Coordinates of C-alpha atoms and ligand atoms in Angstrom, one line a residue:
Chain A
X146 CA -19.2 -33.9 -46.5
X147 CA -19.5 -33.6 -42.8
X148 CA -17.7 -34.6 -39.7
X149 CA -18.2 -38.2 -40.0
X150 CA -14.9 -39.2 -40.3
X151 CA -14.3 -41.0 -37.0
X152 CA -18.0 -42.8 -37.6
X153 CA -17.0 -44.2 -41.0
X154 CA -13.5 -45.1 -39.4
X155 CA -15.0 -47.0 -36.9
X156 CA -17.2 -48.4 -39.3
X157 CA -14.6 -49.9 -41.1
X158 CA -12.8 -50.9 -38.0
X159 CA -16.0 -53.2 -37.9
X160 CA -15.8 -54.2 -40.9
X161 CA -12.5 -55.7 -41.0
X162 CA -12.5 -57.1 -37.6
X163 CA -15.5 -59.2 -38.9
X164 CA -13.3 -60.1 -42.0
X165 CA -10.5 -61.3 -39.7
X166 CA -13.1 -63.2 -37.8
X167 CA -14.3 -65.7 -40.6
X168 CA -10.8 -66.0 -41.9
X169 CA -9.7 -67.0 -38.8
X170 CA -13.4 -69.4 -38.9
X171 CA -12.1 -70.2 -42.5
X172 CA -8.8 -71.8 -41.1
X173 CA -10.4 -73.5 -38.3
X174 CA -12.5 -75.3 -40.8
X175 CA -10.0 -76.3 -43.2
X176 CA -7.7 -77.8 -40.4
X177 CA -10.4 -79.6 -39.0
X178 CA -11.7 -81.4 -42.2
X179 CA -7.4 -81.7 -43.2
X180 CA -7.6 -83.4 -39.7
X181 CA -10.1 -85.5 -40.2
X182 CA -9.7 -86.8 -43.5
X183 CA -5.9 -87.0 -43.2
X184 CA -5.8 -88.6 -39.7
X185 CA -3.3 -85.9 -38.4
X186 CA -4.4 -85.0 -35.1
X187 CA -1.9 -81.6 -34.5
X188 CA -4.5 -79.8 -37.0
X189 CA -7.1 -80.9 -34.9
X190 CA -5.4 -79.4 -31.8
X191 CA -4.2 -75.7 -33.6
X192 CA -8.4 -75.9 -34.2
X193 CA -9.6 -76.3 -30.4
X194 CA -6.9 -74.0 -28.5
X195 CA -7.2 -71.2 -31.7
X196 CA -11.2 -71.0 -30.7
X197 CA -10.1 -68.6 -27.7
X198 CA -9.0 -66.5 -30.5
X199 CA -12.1 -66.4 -32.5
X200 CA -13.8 -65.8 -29.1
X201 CA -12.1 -63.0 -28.1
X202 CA -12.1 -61.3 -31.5
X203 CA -16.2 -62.0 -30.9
X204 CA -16.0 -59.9 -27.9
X205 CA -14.4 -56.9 -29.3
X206 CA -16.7 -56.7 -32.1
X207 CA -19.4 -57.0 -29.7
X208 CA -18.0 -54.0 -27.8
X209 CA -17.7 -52.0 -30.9
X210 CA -21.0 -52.2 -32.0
X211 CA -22.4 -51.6 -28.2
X212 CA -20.0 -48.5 -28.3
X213 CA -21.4 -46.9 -31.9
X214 CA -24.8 -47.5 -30.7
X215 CA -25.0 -45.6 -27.8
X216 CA -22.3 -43.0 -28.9
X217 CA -23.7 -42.7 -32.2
X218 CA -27.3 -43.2 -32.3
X219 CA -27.0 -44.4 -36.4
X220 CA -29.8 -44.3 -38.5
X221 CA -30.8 -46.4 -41.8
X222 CA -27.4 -47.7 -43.2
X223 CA -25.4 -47.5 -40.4
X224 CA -27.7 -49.0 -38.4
X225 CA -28.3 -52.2 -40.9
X226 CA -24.1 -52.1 -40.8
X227 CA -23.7 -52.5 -37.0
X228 CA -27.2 -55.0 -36.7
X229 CA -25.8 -57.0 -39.5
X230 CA -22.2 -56.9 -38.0
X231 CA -23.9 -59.1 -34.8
X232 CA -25.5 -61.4 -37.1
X233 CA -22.8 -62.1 -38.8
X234 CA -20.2 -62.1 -35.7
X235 CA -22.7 -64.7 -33.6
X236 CA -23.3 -66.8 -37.0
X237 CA -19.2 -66.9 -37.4
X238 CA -18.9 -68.0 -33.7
X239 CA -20.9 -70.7 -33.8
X240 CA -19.2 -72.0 -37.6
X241 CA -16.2 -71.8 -35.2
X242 CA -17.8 -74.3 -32.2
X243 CA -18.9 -76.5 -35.3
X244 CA -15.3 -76.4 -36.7
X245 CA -14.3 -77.4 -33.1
X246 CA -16.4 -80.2 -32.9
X247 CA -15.4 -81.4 -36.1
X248 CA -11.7 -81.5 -35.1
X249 CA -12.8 -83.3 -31.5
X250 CA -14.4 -85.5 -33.9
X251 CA -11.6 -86.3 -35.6
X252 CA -9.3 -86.7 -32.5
X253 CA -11.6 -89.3 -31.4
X254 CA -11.1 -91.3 -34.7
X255 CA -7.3 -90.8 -35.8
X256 CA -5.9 -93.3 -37.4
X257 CA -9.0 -95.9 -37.2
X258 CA -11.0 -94.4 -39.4
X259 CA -11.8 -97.2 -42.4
X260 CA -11.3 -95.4 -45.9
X261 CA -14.4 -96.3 -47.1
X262 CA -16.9 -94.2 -45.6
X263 CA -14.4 -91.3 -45.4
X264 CA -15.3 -90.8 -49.0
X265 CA -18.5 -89.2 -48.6
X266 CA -17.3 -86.1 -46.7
X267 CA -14.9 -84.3 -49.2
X268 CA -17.7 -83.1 -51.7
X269 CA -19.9 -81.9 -49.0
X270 CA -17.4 -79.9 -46.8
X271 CA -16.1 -78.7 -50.6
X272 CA -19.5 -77.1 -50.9
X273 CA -19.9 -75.7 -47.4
X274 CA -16.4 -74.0 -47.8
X275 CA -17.2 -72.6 -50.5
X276 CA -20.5 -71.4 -48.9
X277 CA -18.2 -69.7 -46.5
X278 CA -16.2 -68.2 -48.2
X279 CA -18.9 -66.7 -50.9
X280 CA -21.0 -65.9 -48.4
X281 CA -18.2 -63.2 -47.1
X282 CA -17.2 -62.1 -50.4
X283 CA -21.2 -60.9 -50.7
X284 CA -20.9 -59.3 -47.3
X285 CA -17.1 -57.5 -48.6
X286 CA -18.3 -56.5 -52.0
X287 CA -22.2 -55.7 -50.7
X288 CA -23.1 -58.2 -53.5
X289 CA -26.4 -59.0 -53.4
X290 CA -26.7 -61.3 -56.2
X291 CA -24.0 -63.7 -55.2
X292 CA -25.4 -63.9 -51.7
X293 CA -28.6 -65.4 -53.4
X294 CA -26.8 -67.4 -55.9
X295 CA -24.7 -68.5 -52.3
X296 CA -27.6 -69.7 -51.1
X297 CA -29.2 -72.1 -53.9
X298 CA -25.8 -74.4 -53.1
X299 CA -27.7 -75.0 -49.6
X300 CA -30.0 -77.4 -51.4
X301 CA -27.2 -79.1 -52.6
X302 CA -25.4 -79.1 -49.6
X303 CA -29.1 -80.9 -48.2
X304 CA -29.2 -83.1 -50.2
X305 CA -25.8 -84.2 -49.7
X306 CA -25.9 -84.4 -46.0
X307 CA -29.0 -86.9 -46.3
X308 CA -27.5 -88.8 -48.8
X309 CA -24.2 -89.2 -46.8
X310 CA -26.8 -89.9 -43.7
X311 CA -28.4 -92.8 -45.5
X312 CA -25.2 -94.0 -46.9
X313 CA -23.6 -94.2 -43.5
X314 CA -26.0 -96.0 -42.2
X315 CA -25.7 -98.6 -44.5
X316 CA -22.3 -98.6 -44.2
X317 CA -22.3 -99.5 -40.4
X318 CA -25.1 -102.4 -41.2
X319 CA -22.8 -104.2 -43.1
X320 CA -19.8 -103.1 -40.6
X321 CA -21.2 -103.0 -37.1
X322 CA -17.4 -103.2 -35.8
X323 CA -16.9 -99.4 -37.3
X324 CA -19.8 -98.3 -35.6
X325 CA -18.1 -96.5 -32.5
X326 CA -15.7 -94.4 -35.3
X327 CA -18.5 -94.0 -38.2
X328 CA -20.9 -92.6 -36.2
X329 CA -19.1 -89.5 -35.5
X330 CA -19.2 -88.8 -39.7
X331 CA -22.4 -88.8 -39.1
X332 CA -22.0 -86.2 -36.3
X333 CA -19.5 -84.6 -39.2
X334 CA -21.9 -84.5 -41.7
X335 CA -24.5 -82.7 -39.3
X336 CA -22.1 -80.2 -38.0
X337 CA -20.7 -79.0 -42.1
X338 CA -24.8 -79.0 -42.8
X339 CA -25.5 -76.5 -39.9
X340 CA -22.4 -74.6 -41.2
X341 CA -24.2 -74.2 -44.4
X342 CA -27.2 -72.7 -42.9
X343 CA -25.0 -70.3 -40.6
X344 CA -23.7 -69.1 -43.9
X345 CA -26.8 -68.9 -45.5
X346 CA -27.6 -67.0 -42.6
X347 CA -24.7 -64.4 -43.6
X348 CA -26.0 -64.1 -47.0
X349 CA -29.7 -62.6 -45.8
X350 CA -28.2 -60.8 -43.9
X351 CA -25.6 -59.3 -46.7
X352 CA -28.9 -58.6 -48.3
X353 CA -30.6 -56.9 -45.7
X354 CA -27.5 -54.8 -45.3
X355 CA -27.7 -53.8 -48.9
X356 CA -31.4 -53.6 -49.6
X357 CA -33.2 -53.0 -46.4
X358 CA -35.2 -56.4 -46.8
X359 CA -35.5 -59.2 -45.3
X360 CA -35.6 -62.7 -47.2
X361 CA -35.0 -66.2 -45.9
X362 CA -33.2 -68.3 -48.4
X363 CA -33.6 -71.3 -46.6
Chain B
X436 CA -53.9 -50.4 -30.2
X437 CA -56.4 -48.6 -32.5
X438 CA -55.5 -47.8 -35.7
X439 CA -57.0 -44.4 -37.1
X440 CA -56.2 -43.6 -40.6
X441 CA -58.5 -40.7 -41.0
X442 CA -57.0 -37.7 -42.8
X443 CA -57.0 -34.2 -40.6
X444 CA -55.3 -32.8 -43.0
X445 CA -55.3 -33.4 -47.2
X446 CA -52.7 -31.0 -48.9
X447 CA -52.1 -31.0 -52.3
X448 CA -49.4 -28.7 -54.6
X449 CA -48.8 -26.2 -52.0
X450 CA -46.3 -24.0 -53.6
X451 CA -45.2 -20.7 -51.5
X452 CA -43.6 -17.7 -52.2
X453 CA -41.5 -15.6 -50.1
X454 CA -41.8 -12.5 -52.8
X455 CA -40.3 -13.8 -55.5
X456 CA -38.6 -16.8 -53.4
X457 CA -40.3 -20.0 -53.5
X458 CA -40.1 -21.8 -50.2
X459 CA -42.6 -24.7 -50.7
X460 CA -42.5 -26.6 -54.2
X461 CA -45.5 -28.8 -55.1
X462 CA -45.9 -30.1 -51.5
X463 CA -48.7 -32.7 -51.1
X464 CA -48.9 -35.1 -48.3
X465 CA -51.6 -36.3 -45.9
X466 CA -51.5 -35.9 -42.1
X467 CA -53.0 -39.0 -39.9
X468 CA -55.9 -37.6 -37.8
X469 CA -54.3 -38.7 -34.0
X470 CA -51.0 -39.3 -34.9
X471 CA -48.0 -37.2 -34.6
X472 CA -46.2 -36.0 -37.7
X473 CA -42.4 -34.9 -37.7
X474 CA -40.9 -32.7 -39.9
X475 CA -37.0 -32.7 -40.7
X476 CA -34.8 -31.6 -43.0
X477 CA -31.5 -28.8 -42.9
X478 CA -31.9 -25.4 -41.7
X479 CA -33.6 -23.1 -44.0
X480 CA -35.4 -25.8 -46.4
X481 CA -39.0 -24.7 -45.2
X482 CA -40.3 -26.6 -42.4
X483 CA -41.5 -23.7 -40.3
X484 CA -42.5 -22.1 -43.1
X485 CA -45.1 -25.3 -43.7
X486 CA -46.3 -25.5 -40.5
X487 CA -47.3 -21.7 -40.3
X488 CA -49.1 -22.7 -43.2
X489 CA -51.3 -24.9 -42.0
X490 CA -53.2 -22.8 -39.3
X491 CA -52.4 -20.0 -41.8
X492 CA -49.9 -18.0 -39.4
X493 CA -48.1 -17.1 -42.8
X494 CA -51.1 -14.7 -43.5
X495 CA -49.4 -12.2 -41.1
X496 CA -46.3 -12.2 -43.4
X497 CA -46.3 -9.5 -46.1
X498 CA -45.6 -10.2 -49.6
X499 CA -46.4 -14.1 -49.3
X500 CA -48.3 -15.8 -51.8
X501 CA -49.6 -19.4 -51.6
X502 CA -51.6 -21.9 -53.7
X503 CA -52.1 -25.1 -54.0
X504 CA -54.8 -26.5 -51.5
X505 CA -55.1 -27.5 -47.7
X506 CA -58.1 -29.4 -46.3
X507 CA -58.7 -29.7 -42.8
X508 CA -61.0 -31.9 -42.2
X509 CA -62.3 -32.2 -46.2
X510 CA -62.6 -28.1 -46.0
X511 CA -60.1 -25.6 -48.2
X512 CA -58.3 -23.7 -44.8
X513 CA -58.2 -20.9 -47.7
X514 CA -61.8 -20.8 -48.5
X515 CA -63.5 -17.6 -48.3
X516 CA -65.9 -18.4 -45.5
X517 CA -62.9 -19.6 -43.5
X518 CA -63.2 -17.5 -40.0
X519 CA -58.8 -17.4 -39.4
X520 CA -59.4 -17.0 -35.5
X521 CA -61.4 -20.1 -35.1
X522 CA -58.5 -21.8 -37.4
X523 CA -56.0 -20.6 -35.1
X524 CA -57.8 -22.3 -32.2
X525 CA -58.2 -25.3 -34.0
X526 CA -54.9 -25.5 -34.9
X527 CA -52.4 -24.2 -32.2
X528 CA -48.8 -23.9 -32.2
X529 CA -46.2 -24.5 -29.5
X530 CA -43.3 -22.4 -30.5
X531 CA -39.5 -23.1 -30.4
X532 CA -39.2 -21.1 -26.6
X533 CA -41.2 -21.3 -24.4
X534 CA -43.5 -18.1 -24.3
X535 CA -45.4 -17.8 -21.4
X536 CA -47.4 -14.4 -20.6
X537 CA -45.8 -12.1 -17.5
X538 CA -48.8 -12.9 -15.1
X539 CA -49.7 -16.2 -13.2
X540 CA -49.3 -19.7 -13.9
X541 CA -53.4 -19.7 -13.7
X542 CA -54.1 -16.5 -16.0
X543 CA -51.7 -18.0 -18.7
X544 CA -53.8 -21.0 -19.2
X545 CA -57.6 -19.4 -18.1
X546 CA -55.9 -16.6 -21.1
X547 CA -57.4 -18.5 -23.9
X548 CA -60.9 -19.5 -22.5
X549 CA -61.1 -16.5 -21.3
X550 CA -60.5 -14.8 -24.5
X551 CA -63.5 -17.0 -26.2
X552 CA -65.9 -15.9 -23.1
X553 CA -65.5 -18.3 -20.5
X554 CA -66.2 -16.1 -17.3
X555 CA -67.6 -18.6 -14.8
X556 CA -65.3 -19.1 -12.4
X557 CA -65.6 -23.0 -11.3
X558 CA -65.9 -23.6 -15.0
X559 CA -62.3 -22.0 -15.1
X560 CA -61.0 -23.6 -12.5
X561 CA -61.6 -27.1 -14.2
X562 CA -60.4 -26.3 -17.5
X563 CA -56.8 -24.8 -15.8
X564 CA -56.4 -27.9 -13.9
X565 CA -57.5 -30.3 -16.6
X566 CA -55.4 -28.6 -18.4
X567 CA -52.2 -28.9 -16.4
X568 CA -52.9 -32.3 -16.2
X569 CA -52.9 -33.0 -19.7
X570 CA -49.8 -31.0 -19.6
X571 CA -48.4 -32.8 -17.2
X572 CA -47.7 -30.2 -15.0
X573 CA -50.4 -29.8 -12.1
X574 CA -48.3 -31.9 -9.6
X575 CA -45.3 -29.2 -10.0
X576 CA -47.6 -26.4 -10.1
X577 CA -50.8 -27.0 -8.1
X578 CA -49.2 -25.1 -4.8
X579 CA -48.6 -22.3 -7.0
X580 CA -51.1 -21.6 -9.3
X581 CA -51.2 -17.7 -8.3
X582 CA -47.6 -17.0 -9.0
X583 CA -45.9 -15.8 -11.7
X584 CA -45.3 -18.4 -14.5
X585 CA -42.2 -16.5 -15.4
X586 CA -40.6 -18.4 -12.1
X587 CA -40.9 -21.4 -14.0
X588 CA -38.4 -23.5 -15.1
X589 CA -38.1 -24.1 -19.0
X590 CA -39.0 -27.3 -18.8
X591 CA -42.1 -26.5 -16.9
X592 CA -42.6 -22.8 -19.1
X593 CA -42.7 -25.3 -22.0
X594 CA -45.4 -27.5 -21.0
X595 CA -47.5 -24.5 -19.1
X596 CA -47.4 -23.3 -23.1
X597 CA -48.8 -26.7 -23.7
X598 CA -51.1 -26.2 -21.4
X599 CA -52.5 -22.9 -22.5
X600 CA -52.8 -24.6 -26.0
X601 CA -54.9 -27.3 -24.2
X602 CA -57.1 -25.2 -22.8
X603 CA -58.6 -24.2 -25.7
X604 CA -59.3 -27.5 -27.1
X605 CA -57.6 -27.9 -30.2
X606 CA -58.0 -30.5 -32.2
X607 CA -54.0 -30.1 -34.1
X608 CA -51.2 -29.1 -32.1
X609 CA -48.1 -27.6 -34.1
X610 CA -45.0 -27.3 -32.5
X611 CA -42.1 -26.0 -34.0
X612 CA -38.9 -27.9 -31.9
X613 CA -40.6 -27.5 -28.8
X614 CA -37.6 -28.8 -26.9
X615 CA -34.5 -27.4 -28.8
X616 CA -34.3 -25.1 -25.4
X617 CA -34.7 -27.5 -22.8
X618 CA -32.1 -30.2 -21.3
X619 CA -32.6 -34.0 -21.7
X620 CA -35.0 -34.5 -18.8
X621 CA -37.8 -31.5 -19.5
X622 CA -37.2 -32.7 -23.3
X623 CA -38.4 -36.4 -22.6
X624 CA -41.2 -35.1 -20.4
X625 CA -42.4 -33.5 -23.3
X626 CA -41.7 -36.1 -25.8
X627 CA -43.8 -38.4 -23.0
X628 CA -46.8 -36.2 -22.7
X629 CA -46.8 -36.2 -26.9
X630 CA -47.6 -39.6 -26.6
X631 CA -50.7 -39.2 -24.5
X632 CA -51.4 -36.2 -26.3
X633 CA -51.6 -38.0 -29.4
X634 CA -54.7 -40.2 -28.5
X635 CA -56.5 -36.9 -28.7
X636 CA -54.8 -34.4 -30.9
X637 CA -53.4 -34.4 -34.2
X638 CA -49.8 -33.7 -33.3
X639 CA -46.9 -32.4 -36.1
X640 CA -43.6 -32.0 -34.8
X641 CA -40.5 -29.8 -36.2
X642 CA -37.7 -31.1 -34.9
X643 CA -33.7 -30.9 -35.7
X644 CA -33.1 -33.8 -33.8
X645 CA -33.7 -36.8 -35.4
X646 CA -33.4 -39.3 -32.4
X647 CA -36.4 -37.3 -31.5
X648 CA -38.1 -37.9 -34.7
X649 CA -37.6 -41.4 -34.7
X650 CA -38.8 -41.8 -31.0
X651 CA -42.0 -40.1 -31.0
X652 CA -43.4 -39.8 -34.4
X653 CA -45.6 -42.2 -36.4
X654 CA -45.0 -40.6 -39.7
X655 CA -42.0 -38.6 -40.9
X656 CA -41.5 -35.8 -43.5
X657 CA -38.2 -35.1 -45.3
X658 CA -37.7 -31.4 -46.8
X659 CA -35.0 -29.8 -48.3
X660 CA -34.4 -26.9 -50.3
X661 CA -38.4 -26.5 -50.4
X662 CA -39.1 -29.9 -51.3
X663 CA -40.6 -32.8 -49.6
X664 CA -38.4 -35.4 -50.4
X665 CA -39.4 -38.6 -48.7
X666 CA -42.6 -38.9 -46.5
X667 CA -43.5 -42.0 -45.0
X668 CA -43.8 -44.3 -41.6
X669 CA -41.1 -43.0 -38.8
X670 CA -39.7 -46.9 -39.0
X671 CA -38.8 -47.4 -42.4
X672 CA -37.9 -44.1 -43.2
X673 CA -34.9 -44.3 -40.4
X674 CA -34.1 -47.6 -41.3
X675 CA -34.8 -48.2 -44.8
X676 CA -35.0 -44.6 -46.6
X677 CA -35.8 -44.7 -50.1
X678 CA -34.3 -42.1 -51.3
X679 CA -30.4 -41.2 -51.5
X680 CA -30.9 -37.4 -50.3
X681 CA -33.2 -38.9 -47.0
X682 CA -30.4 -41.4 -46.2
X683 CA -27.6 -38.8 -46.9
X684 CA -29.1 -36.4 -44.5
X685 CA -30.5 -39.0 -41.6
X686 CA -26.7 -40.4 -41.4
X687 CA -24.9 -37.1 -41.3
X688 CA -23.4 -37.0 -45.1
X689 CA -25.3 -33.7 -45.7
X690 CA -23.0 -31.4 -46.2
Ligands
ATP731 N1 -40.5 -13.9 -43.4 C1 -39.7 -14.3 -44.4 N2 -39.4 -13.6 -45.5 C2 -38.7 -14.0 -46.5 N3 -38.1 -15.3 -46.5 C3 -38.3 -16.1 -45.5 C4 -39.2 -15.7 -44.4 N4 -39.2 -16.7 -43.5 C5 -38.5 -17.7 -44.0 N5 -37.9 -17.3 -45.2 C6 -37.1 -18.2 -46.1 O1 -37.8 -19.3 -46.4 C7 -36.9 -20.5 -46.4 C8 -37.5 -21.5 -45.4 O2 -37.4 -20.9 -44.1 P1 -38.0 -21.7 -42.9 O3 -38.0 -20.8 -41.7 O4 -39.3 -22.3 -43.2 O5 -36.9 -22.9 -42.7 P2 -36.8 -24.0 -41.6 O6 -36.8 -25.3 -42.3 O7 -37.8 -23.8 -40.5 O8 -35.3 -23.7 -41.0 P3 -34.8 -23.8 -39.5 O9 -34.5 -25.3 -39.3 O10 -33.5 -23.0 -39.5 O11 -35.8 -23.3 -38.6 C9 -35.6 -20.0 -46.0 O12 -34.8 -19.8 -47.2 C10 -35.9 -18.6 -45.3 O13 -34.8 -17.7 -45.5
MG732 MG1 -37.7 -23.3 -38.5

């Protein structure tokens, strides 16, 4: 084998800077949904001033990938590994914003949140979690077939967000005094629904990566 | 943008032997009439060797023994009523240096036309500077048309050999790495006038650099070890090779 070394170094360098990325998005989700749904607004702080974090770590990988392109001209895999790398870094930023919406969301409504309607978003930012989280496991083990079998939960997650949507609404019929609080679950509900698509996002592009083909699961 | 997907050339199980070393292994691939064809692969796995094939430059070799079939426009390049000199200006080659003959920039490229009985002069005048055009080269050149092309710079020796090729109207133009001598400026010159060239000349490319490949060719031919591995459009070849050995080599894993 040749003098690729450094290349495949730096490749991996990418790599795991993308990893650290979404666990970083990973954490900043799950504190902003324990914020919300526990009423404990310090989560939802750690979540808005730890975005400069997930920021800067967008930069760098940004950087790097300018850098191998023009120093390293790659070709087929490589390539798909440093076009995929942006994808994924711009679809992890923006799960990021939507994680810190989620906990300005819930500092806007801690502590007079009415159980009731609360209910509905467990299940759905379950699913969209896991979305996350499978999502990356396809893009670490280059796993085609769970990045597709990621994707079907979309539907589900869907279905769930119109569901929750109508249910809402109803909700703040019969309680018109909620309104003001309620309505930002429904701002919730939108925000862990465009989560799922970033990650099924991710997953074509884990198997473009792979295969060299495109396919939109959505 | 027009699409042409004629055939110039049709070859089909082209084996060749060096003596009793086979160069070529069952090689059979079609080259696009008007587009330009690049040829890659490690040193020593038989892409001059093909090229010299196809305007039968390999005949000059002793102890080499072909079959297998090329068709240049539907007719065997082989057959027996095939006249090798009017082949040769059919198909012309652009070698690896740049070549030009010790006289002046004007004699190089009248050389050719000359050779096949062009003697009036205004007739000559027209082809040189149509010539140099198509070259790209007339504006550096035009004050000093009667000077000797060996004052040339590389860049512009390369494309007067372009020119010379020009002038005697071929309809394929071989060029085996045309550029591998010249710095980054003369080489995108030439890569540039490929692209004109190309509306009116079949064009195949050997080149060692593959950035080159994928910047100027429509179609691209993998060979190794004799073999044509992979052949197929420039794209999806760079970004999406089929085969293991294409992407191994295109990436840098060869060892
Ligand atoms: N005149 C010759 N006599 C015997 N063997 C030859 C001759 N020319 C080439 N060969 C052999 O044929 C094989 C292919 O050579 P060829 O010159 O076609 O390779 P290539 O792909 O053009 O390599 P490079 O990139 O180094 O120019 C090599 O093994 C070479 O040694
Ligand atoms: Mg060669």
């Amino acid at each position: 084998m040749t003098s690729r070394s450094t290349f495949d170094r730096e490749l991996n360098d990418l790599k795991q800077d993308i990893l650290r990325m979404a666990s970083l998005v990973e954490r900043s989700l799950f504190l902003a949904l324990d914020s919300l749904l526990s009423g404990d607004p310090v989560a939802a702080r750690e979540v808005i001033t730890g975005d400069d974090a997930i920021d800067n770590l967008q930069d760098d990988i940004e950087n790097q990938c300018i850098k191998l392109i023009a120093t390293q001209q790659p070709m087929a895999r490589d390539l798909r590994v440093i076009i995929t790398g942006i994808k994924i870094m711009i679809n992890l930023e923006r799960m990021g914003d939507h994680a810190v919406d989620i906990a300005r969301s819930a500092m806007c409504v801690c502590g007079q949140m009415p159980q009731k309607p609360l209910e509905k978003i467990p299940h759905m930012a379950r699913l969209v979690q896991q979305m996350v989280k499978e999502g990356m496991d396809a893009y670490v083990h280059n796993d085609v077939e769970k990045a597709r079998q990621m994707c079907m939960t979309d539907d589900e997650v869907d279905e769930l967000y119109n569901l929750t949507f109508q249910d809402l609404i109803s909700y703040m019929e019969e309680h018109p005094q909620s309104i003001g609080c309620v309505v930002y679950l429904l701002m919730v509900a939108r925000y862990l629904e465009r989560i799922a698509d970033r990650a099924t996002n991710i997953a074509e592009d884990v198997i473009y990566l792979v295969t060299g083909e495109r396919q939109c699961l959505n | 943008m027009e699409v042409n997907v004629e055939n110039k050339f049709v070859v089909q199980n082209l084996n060749l032997f060096y003596k009793d070393v086979q160069a070529l292994r069952s090689i059979s691939m079609e080259i696009m009439k008007q587009q330009i064809t690049a040829l890659i692969g490690p040193s020593g796995c038989g892409k001059t060797t093909f090229l010299r094939v196809l305007n039968r430059m390999n005949d000059l070799i002793e102890g080499v023994r072909i079959d297998g079939t090329v068709l240049l426009d539907d007719q065997d390049i082989f057959g027996p009523d095939v006249d090798v000199v009017n082949l040769r200006k059919r198909v012309g080659m652009v070698f690896q240096r740049p070549n030009p003959f010790p006289m002046s920039v004007y004699d190089n490229v009248a050389y050719g036309p000359r050779i096949h009985g062009q003697k009036n002069k205004s007739q000559l005048d027209q082809i040189v500077e149509k010539s140099l055009r198509s070259a790209a080269l007339w504006d550096e050149v035009s004050n000093r048309l009667f000077k000797s092309a060996l004052g040339l710079s590389g860049g512009q020796q390369q494309r007067l050999c372009i020119a010379r090729l020009l002038a005697v109207e071929p309809e394929v133009v071989l060029m085996d790495e045309p550029t591998s001598a010249l710095d980054p400026l003369s080489t995108l010159k030439i890569e540039e006038l490929l692209r004109d060239l190309k509306n009116h000349y079949t064009i195949v490319i050997v080149t060692h650099n593959m950035q080159q490949a994928a910047r100027v060719s429509d179609s691209t031919a993998f060979f190794l070890n004799g073999d044509m591995v992979e052949f197929g459009p420039t794209e999806t070849l760079f970004t999406r090779p089929k085969d293991q050995r294409t992407e191994d080599y295109i990436t840098g894993r060869f060892g």
